[in-house]
């Protein structure tokens, strides 16, 4: 089922999400709904809090070499922990909760992470490139943080101004 994605400045996006303890049908339905919701908006990543569910669950589905989002590449991440961060990289990020806004963000270039899959099995992985960036972006959502909070003071000010204008235009 496609769920509604909440957008900035909805205060729910500031919620610190809680760990999953039960790996049951409810969790699997949540993951399936998150996938449908993300694909419906052409996103490459989604955290549960973006559909107003404050649980430590995120999904990432990057396009492959043929620029297609193949479901076999879908990464389902429960209760993630970033164990190690190395290097630094800048990438122009976007977010389904801040639609149509893109800006450069600095993050670690490579990360080592641990998480659980939908069956509750522990997985330890190292990621670099876009996967490392997306993973950090989605983990920030679980802490109640958005990528616009990482911008410099001036860029943030400019964003707030543009966003206010945009919200006004929608009324
Ligand atoms: Co996001």
mmCIF file of N, CA and C and ligand atoms in Angstrom, residues 50 95 137 141, ligand 1:
data_model
loop_
_atom_site.group_PDB
_atom_site.id
_atom_site.type_symbol
_atom_site.label_atom_id
_atom_site.label_comp_id
_atom_site.label_asym_id
_atom_site.label_seq_id
_atom_site.Cartn_x
_atom_site.Cartn_y
_atom_site.Cartn_z
ATOM 1 N N UNK A 50 9.556 8.949 7.445
ATOM 2 C CA UNK A 50 9.016 9.754 6.341
ATOM 3 C C UNK A 50 7.578 9.371 5.998
ATOM 4 N N UNK A 95 15.659 14.813 -1.229
ATOM 5 C CA UNK A 95 14.940 14.045 -0.214
ATOM 6 C C UNK A 95 13.449 14.105 -0.523
ATOM 7 N N UNK A 137 22.447 9.433 4.790
ATOM 8 C CA UNK A 137 21.265 10.297 4.676
ATOM 9 C C UNK A 137 20.059 9.667 5.389
ATOM 10 N N UNK A 141 17.738 10.513 9.088
ATOM 11 C CA UNK A 141 16.274 10.566 9.281
ATOM 12 C C UNK A 141 15.878 9.865 10.572
HETATM 13 CO CO1 LIG B 1 15.587 11.944 2.925
#
